[in-house]
Amino acid sequence: MTSVISVPPSLDEHSFEQVFEQLALVPEGDKILVDARHARWASPYGLTALLCVAQSRADRMGFAVPEHADTVSYWSRTGFFRHAAELYDMHGTVPRARDAHESDVLLEITPITKSDDVHGVVGRIQQKAADILHGQLNLDTAITGAFGMTLSEACQNIVEHAGLGGWVAVQTYKYARRLGRRVVVIAVCDAGVGFRKSLESSPGHRRSDRWDDAMALEDAVLRAVSRFRHGDKGRGQGLAGIRRFVGRWDGKLSVRSGAARIAITPDWDEDVPMTEGLPFFPGAQMQVTIPERLGEAPVRARSAGASRARPRGTL
Amino acid sequence: MTVNIDVGTVLRGTVCDLYSNLVTRPTGAAVRTAIEEQVLELGASVVTTIDFSQVNLLDFSCADEIVAKLLLRYASDDGLPGFLTFRGIHEGHIDPIETVLERHALALVSWHEGAAELFGHVDDDERSHWEAVRDHGPIWAEALAPILAVSEAFAAQQLDRLRVRRLIMRRDDGFTVPGTVARAS
């Protein structure tokens, strides 16, 4: 017998919990078909997490592709089917792979397995990021460097902690339901060991009665604890930097790992800070959302390479 | 003697000639190791300047591996000889650099268009004395004390703290900021 996992019509960080819930009920070893026939829309988180679903079990799953032509076309432009075909047994018509050239696909779905991949995504994103972040989202040009830094640190977490490759995608889209503005979203997902097991591997880790996925997320996201911190206090700054970045640009950070999810939320979002008791899913799934800036476009800052003002005495 | 080490050149020569961004911890570690080897080879240099002018993006991991760990090597008892300064630090580098400096309680001297600036973890007394040395040096404690309206002993103590942290250097004519060219009389 094959268990069918129904993909909801709209797939984002919240609705994806329906997929995790269904998946958690299927015993290991059972056949699974992920049925996306009725899917109409998916965020970068939804698409990258779908790839992680395929990696989360030893047995190869089936995947029923969306029926709606626009959905198939868009998912194809994100690079989804190219990667899905390597992980799933595909059912349905999959278009030939095309380059992701649409303006809202800032970075098509890209596998991250080693440090070189991080250099690749950062290098590629910089070619488009400045125009899209400033031109479409009305953000100050100063965001471009910080955006690349955030992308780099998020992807490095996969290389250093996941123990299994992961995926990254960056897109812009109109976030109509919650915000009514355009947003740029970074999704970084893996099906690796997750935050709890990563921190447990540290020589300095002291397990307490309260130790669980939620506490591991608090340690990593809020307290900058890293499994490498033992003997190297320079570690753990990546997530702290990401947190500062979303705070500075009125953005949102959410990280799901194991059975818990933590969210750093701005005023425009009503997400809860911590959710526990979620259906277990391996690895870590992170989303960074930066909204369009309202009001007049900021004065274009000096380009990268320009120095900050240094008014103090000259020698 | 001052030696300039271009980080962008080191990156392309050591890690990959296609890279222009200083991202990922292994990249930072490789670049730092190459810089340390250059410093040891050059041996006689008094001031080594690490030039970030050709670096577009610097992430926290590379800032930690290159900036913080180089400074820690200079600060250790058996550390690298001489003084370390920086140049070419632009707006986009400042957040990761200041973050790692605070994390390790370090400070650095950065040069830009002939002006020196102090970044990182310093208290108010250290900063005021450093700025006074920058603006009035070469200078001894007895000349510095009236400028800052402190006792000579206190000024001497602060100058020694800055010297130990290698944020100022002692010359025959007084304390000065590393990288300062001797003024013509």
XYZ file of C-alpha atoms in Angstrom:
500
model
C 0.000 0.000 0.000
C 1.148 3.514 -0.775
C 0.540 6.395 1.619
C -0.462 9.591 -0.150
C 0.831 12.875 1.262
C -1.417 15.677 0.024
C 0.346 18.935 -0.709
C -1.916 21.915 0.109
C -2.814 24.333 -2.705
C -0.717 27.099 -1.186
C 2.558 25.962 0.275
C 4.439 28.178 2.712
C 6.201 27.805 6.061
C 2.875 27.396 7.885
C 0.906 25.256 5.474
C 3.915 22.988 5.027
C 3.201 21.704 8.530
C 0.349 19.743 6.918
C 2.931 17.855 4.875
C 5.104 17.201 7.942
C 2.037 16.005 9.904
C 1.038 13.507 7.243
C 4.601 12.328 6.787
C 5.111 11.712 10.499
C 2.226 9.226 10.501
C 3.723 7.016 7.795
C 5.859 4.192 9.207
C 9.439 4.007 7.988
C 9.662 1.660 5.031
C 6.161 2.308 3.709
C 5.778 3.586 0.169
C 4.934 7.285 -0.107
C 3.492 9.390 -2.892
C 3.736 13.165 -2.423
C 0.693 14.429 -4.273
C 1.156 18.002 -5.471
C -1.431 17.814 -8.226
C -3.621 20.477 -6.636
C -0.808 22.800 -5.651
C -1.112 26.291 -7.131
C 1.576 28.249 -5.320
C 4.683 27.570 -3.259
C 7.103 29.847 -1.479
C 10.869 29.184 -1.678
C 10.472 27.500 1.717
C 7.790 25.206 0.324
C 9.829 24.180 -2.693
C 13.096 23.590 -0.854
C 11.304 21.731 1.962
C 9.655 19.465 -0.620
C 13.120 18.428 -1.742
C 14.097 17.777 1.879
C 11.056 15.529 2.281
C 12.498 13.256 -0.394
C 15.822 13.183 1.458
C 14.260 12.461 4.844
C 13.596 8.773 4.218
C 15.689 5.945 2.901
C 13.067 4.746 0.429
C 12.517 6.729 -2.749
C 9.129 8.448 -2.865
C 6.813 9.194 -5.739
C 5.861 12.765 -6.662
C 2.738 13.747 -8.550
C 3.412 17.047 -10.304
C 0.948 19.960 -10.180
C -1.809 19.855 -12.770
C -2.080 23.580 -13.328
C 0.099 24.706 -16.222
C 1.076 28.031 -14.613
C 2.197 26.254 -11.464
C 4.270 23.765 -13.419
C 5.783 26.573 -15.437
C 6.712 28.589 -12.361
C 8.086 25.638 -10.412
C 10.113 24.755 -13.463
C 11.619 28.249 -13.587
C 12.718 27.890 -9.977
C 14.654 24.772 -10.920
C 12.462 22.589 -8.724
C 11.754 19.767 -11.164
C 15.377 19.419 -12.172
C 16.310 18.539 -8.578
C 13.072 16.712 -7.773
C 13.613 14.303 -10.648
C 16.836 13.139 -9.000
C 15.131 12.517 -5.673
C 11.581 11.401 -6.511
C 9.943 9.047 -9.000
C 8.047 11.659 -10.957
C 4.445 11.171 -12.032
C 2.966 13.575 -14.521
C 4.277 15.850 -17.201
C 7.423 17.722 -16.295
C 8.544 20.450 -18.676
C 12.042 20.534 -20.029
C 14.449 22.300 -17.769
C 14.879 25.978 -18.491
C 17.013 28.571 -16.925
C 15.440 30.572 -14.160
C 15.238 34.011 -15.735
C 12.131 35.525 -14.201
C 12.835 38.632 -12.212
C 11.224 37.284 -9.043
C 13.533 34.282 -8.991
C 16.533 35.926 -7.435
C 18.310 32.641 -6.902
C 16.856 29.429 -8.290
C 16.857 26.396 -6.039
C 20.509 25.505 -5.513
C 22.032 22.545 -3.690
C 24.456 23.317 -0.885
C 26.838 20.564 0.107
C 30.237 22.251 0.456
C 31.841 25.630 1.025
C 32.392 26.185 -2.693
C 28.615 26.106 -3.162
C 28.319 29.039 -0.751
C 30.784 31.047 -2.813
C 28.679 30.187 -5.852
C 25.351 31.373 -4.467
C 26.813 34.555 -2.985
C 28.553 35.378 -6.248
C 25.454 34.757 -8.325
C 23.079 36.641 -6.064
C 25.153 39.802 -6.084
C 24.623 40.254 -9.780
C 20.891 40.662 -9.275
C 20.466 41.619 -5.650
C 21.293 45.309 -5.805
C 18.815 46.124 -8.580
C 16.007 44.024 -7.137
C 16.413 45.006 -3.508
C 16.785 48.687 -4.316
C 14.693 48.919 -7.471
C 11.778 46.639 -6.632
C 11.706 46.701 -2.850
C 12.770 50.298 -2.355
C 15.452 49.249 0.120
C 18.604 51.214 0.749
C 21.576 49.970 -1.263
C 23.361 49.277 2.009
C 21.229 46.145 2.279
C 22.992 44.398 -0.576
C 26.142 43.492 1.323
C 24.235 42.499 4.451
C 21.905 40.396 2.338
C 24.858 38.507 0.841
C 26.320 38.035 4.312
C 23.052 36.624 5.607
C 22.791 34.278 2.666
C 26.361 33.129 3.225
C 25.938 32.454 6.931
C 22.614 30.640 6.451
C 24.120 28.367 3.811
C 27.226 27.719 5.904
C 25.024 26.251 8.605
C 24.196 23.445 6.200
C 27.842 22.765 5.406
C 29.004 22.916 9.013
C 26.097 21.406 10.899
C 23.602 19.479 8.779
C 25.730 16.446 7.971
C 23.709 16.213 4.774
C 23.392 18.596 1.878
C 20.580 21.102 1.737
C 18.918 23.632 -0.502
C 18.696 27.392 -0.831
C 16.366 29.573 -2.884
C 15.753 33.318 -2.970
C 12.695 34.932 -4.502
C 10.670 38.091 -4.365
C 6.890 38.074 -4.468
C 3.849 39.995 -3.326
C 3.087 38.987 0.240
C -0.545 39.906 -0.114
C -2.292 38.115 2.735
C -0.228 39.281 5.675
C 1.477 42.396 4.464
C 0.188 43.680 1.149
C 3.743 44.428 0.098
C 6.462 42.761 -1.880
C 9.016 40.770 0.071
C 12.299 39.070 -0.630
C 12.596 35.642 0.932
C 15.615 33.454 1.585
C 14.786 29.815 2.290
C 17.513 27.439 3.446
C 16.396 23.886 4.211
C 18.078 20.602 4.975
C 17.075 17.191 6.289
C 20.264 16.669 8.304
C 20.895 16.218 12.012
C 19.175 19.398 13.187
C 20.098 21.895 15.884
C 19.600 19.617 18.891
C 21.916 16.852 17.709
C 24.439 19.360 16.404
C 24.697 21.067 19.800
C 24.753 17.710 21.609
C 27.921 16.848 19.696
C 29.822 19.679 21.389
C 32.301 18.586 24.083
C 30.957 21.395 26.224
C 27.331 20.336 25.996
C 25.605 19.654 29.316
C 22.249 18.014 28.829
C 19.521 19.106 31.225
C 16.057 17.713 31.932
C 14.608 20.494 29.799
C 16.870 19.794 26.856
C 14.846 19.434 23.664
C 14.492 20.894 20.166
C 12.980 24.150 21.463
C 15.836 24.747 23.892
C 18.365 23.917 21.196
C 16.766 26.530 18.927
C 16.803 29.103 21.741
C 20.485 28.392 22.381
C 21.473 28.669 18.730
C 19.222 31.506 17.548
C 18.941 33.661 20.676
C 22.143 32.883 22.580
C 24.550 32.287 19.667
C 25.591 28.912 21.027
C 27.452 26.741 18.540
C 28.810 23.224 18.812
C 32.150 24.770 17.865
C 32.036 27.355 20.664
C 33.901 25.002 23.000
C 37.394 26.493 22.808
C 36.507 29.004 20.077
C 34.381 31.902 21.222
C 34.352 33.338 17.722
C 31.806 30.741 16.699
C 28.047 31.160 16.722
C 28.024 34.623 15.195
C 26.305 33.670 11.960
C 22.805 33.303 13.344
C 23.299 36.318 15.606
C 24.231 38.302 12.507
C 21.165 37.061 10.657
C 19.017 38.088 13.613
C 20.496 41.602 13.569
C 19.969 41.791 9.817
C 16.237 40.978 10.024
C 15.846 43.375 12.926
C 17.507 46.215 11.042
C 15.342 45.753 7.953
C 12.035 45.067 9.736
C 12.177 41.473 8.595
C 11.252 38.100 9.976
C 13.343 35.047 10.803
C 11.865 31.626 11.433
C 13.762 28.424 12.072
C 12.213 24.988 12.383
C 14.186 22.037 13.631
C 13.031 18.655 14.905
C 9.720 19.233 16.675
C 10.006 22.985 17.341
C 9.970 26.261 15.528
C 11.267 29.658 16.636
C 10.317 32.978 15.070
C 11.723 36.486 15.400
C 8.759 38.532 14.278
C 8.311 42.186 13.277
C 5.179 44.196 13.960
C 3.596 43.255 10.649
C 3.540 39.554 11.481
C 1.573 37.681 14.134
C 3.624 34.529 14.301
C 4.255 33.078 17.763
C 7.831 33.220 19.089
C 8.066 29.502 19.821
C 6.014 26.515 18.722
C 6.657 23.137 20.310
C 5.240 19.667 19.813
C 5.324 19.829 16.028
C 5.545 16.602 14.047
C 9.190 15.622 13.968
C 11.093 16.329 10.781
C 14.863 15.984 10.539
C 17.275 18.827 9.834
C 16.650 22.554 9.917
C 14.416 24.752 7.812
C 15.081 28.478 7.887
C 13.305 31.398 6.291
C 14.332 35.063 6.196
C 11.714 37.536 4.968
C 12.519 41.189 4.248
C 9.619 43.441 3.250
C 9.453 46.211 0.711
C 10.125 49.628 2.172
C 7.210 52.034 2.004
C 7.622 55.712 1.279
C 10.082 57.537 -0.857
C 13.007 55.675 -2.258
C 16.037 56.268 -0.106
C 18.885 58.299 -1.447
C 21.243 55.902 -3.138
C 24.098 55.214 -0.820
C 27.648 55.243 -1.934
C 28.527 52.028 -3.669
C 30.420 49.199 -2.077
C 34.002 50.250 -1.898
C 33.156 53.765 -0.833
C 34.309 54.548 2.618
C 32.280 55.693 5.561
C 32.783 59.250 6.655
C 35.721 59.601 8.974
C 35.614 63.080 10.390
C 38.256 62.725 13.019
C 41.674 64.274 12.710
C 43.883 63.498 9.793
C 47.485 62.679 10.296
C 59.066 49.642 7.602
C 55.477 49.024 6.495
C 54.349 46.056 4.421
C 51.029 46.019 2.603
C 49.222 42.683 2.104
C 46.292 42.791 -0.294
C 43.665 40.343 0.986
C 41.943 40.129 -2.400
C 45.189 39.032 -4.019
C 45.818 36.510 -1.253
C 42.266 35.148 -1.704
C 42.661 34.650 -5.423
C 46.174 33.286 -5.129
C 45.477 30.941 -2.261
C 41.905 29.706 -2.481
C 40.464 30.318 -5.938
C 41.211 32.923 -8.576
C 37.489 33.181 -9.343
C 36.484 34.294 -5.870
C 35.982 37.959 -5.053
C 34.057 37.594 -1.800
C 35.490 36.633 1.545
C 32.855 34.152 2.657
C 32.938 30.800 4.476
C 35.147 29.813 7.363
C 37.471 27.503 5.388
C 38.181 30.367 2.984
C 38.923 32.706 5.874
C 41.205 30.164 7.520
C 43.126 29.603 4.267
C 43.575 33.334 3.699
C 44.711 33.910 7.291
C 47.250 31.090 7.069
C 48.660 32.565 3.860
C 48.907 36.009 5.465
C 50.671 34.580 8.525
C 53.173 32.836 6.263
C 53.871 36.111 4.449
C 54.332 37.950 7.726
C 56.780 35.351 8.997
C 58.698 35.388 5.718
C 58.954 39.174 5.801
C 60.116 38.974 9.416
C 61.724 42.400 9.613
C 58.570 44.392 9.000
C 57.465 46.669 11.825
C 53.946 47.402 10.607
C 51.924 45.014 8.483
C 48.856 46.510 6.833
C 46.052 44.190 5.747
C 44.322 45.786 2.777
C 40.624 45.013 2.225
C 40.223 47.413 -0.719
C 39.667 44.597 -3.213
C 37.230 42.680 -1.013
C 33.602 43.166 -1.933
C 31.773 41.025 0.622
C 33.066 39.943 4.009
C 30.936 37.647 6.162
C 31.132 37.033 9.918
C 33.004 33.768 9.494
C 35.780 35.332 7.433
C 35.916 38.391 9.669
C 36.456 36.052 12.595
C 39.025 33.873 10.839
C 41.019 36.719 9.305
C 40.616 39.855 11.404
C 40.015 38.425 14.883
C 42.383 35.484 14.690
C 45.185 37.559 13.158
C 44.835 40.094 15.951
C 44.820 37.285 18.508
C 48.053 35.939 16.997
C 49.669 39.346 17.442
C 48.357 39.621 20.983
C 49.631 36.248 22.177
C 52.923 35.987 24.085
C 54.620 34.003 21.319
C 52.735 35.891 18.645
C 53.731 37.507 15.400
C 56.245 40.366 15.589
C 55.449 44.007 14.941
C 52.132 45.768 14.548
C 49.028 45.038 12.521
C 46.901 47.714 10.874
C 44.119 47.615 8.323
C 43.062 49.694 5.354
C 40.336 49.587 2.710
C 37.623 48.790 5.245
C 34.369 50.035 3.715
C 30.835 50.409 5.031
C 29.859 46.827 4.256
C 32.814 45.391 6.187
C 32.183 47.295 9.380
C 29.345 45.242 10.884
C 31.083 41.855 10.680
C 34.412 43.320 11.781
C 33.001 45.201 14.767
C 30.976 42.129 15.735
C 33.990 39.839 15.907
C 36.104 42.487 17.635
C 33.503 42.848 20.379
C 33.160 39.087 20.669
C 36.886 38.695 21.336
C 37.368 42.013 23.172
C 39.808 43.140 20.481
C 40.502 46.461 18.775
C 42.261 47.459 15.585
C 43.714 50.485 13.850
C 42.297 51.189 10.405
C 43.677 53.689 7.898
C 41.636 55.508 5.308
C 42.862 58.364 3.108
C 45.608 59.265 5.526
C 43.428 59.152 8.621
C 43.609 56.530 11.343
C 40.534 55.209 13.139
C 40.072 52.894 16.075
C 37.534 50.066 15.813
C 36.429 47.544 18.377
C 36.482 46.956 22.090
C 38.048 49.906 23.915
C 36.938 51.841 26.972
C 36.532 55.613 27.050
C 39.975 56.265 28.558
C 41.705 54.078 26.006
C 39.863 55.799 23.174
C 40.565 59.339 24.363
C 44.267 58.619 24.848
C 44.519 56.833 21.504
C 42.842 59.744 19.706
C 45.133 62.189 21.442
C 48.175 60.198 20.317
C 46.778 60.119 16.806
C 46.120 63.843 16.733
C 49.233 65.065 18.624
C 51.794 62.291 18.342
C 54.569 61.419 18.494
C 54.002 62.298 22.110
C 55.051 61.283 25.642
C 52.815 61.020 28.701
C 53.973 64.318 30.185
C 52.878 66.231 27.080
C 49.682 64.225 26.698
C 48.465 64.632 30.299
C 47.626 68.374 30.100
C 45.878 67.902 26.768
C 43.484 65.401 28.341
C 43.468 67.074 31.772
C 44.640 63.908 33.523
C 47.613 63.165 35.713
C 50.872 62.206 34.062
C 50.821 58.844 35.859
C 47.334 58.092 34.524
C 48.326 59.075 31.006
C 51.406 56.845 31.234
C 49.241 53.971 32.432
C 46.783 54.365 29.550
C 49.567 54.634 26.992
C 51.059 51.431 28.316
C 47.698 49.659 28.003
C 47.450 50.785 24.381
C 51.046 49.752 23.717
C 50.473 46.268 25.135
C 47.408 45.949 22.900
C 49.629 47.125 20.022
C 47.275 49.980 19.196
C 50.125 52.477 19.561
C 53.866 52.036 19.162
C 56.735 53.569 21.067
C 59.341 55.399 18.998
C 62.383 57.441 19.936
C 60.351 60.638 19.748
C 57.252 59.385 21.585
C 54.191 57.232 21.179
C 52.496 57.145 17.809
C 49.794 55.231 15.961
C 51.197 52.310 13.914
C 51.494 53.305 10.291
C 52.118 56.970 11.002
C 54.800 58.353 8.759
C 57.402 60.376 10.592
C 56.676 64.068 10.166
C 59.199 66.332 8.559
C 60.338 68.978 10.967
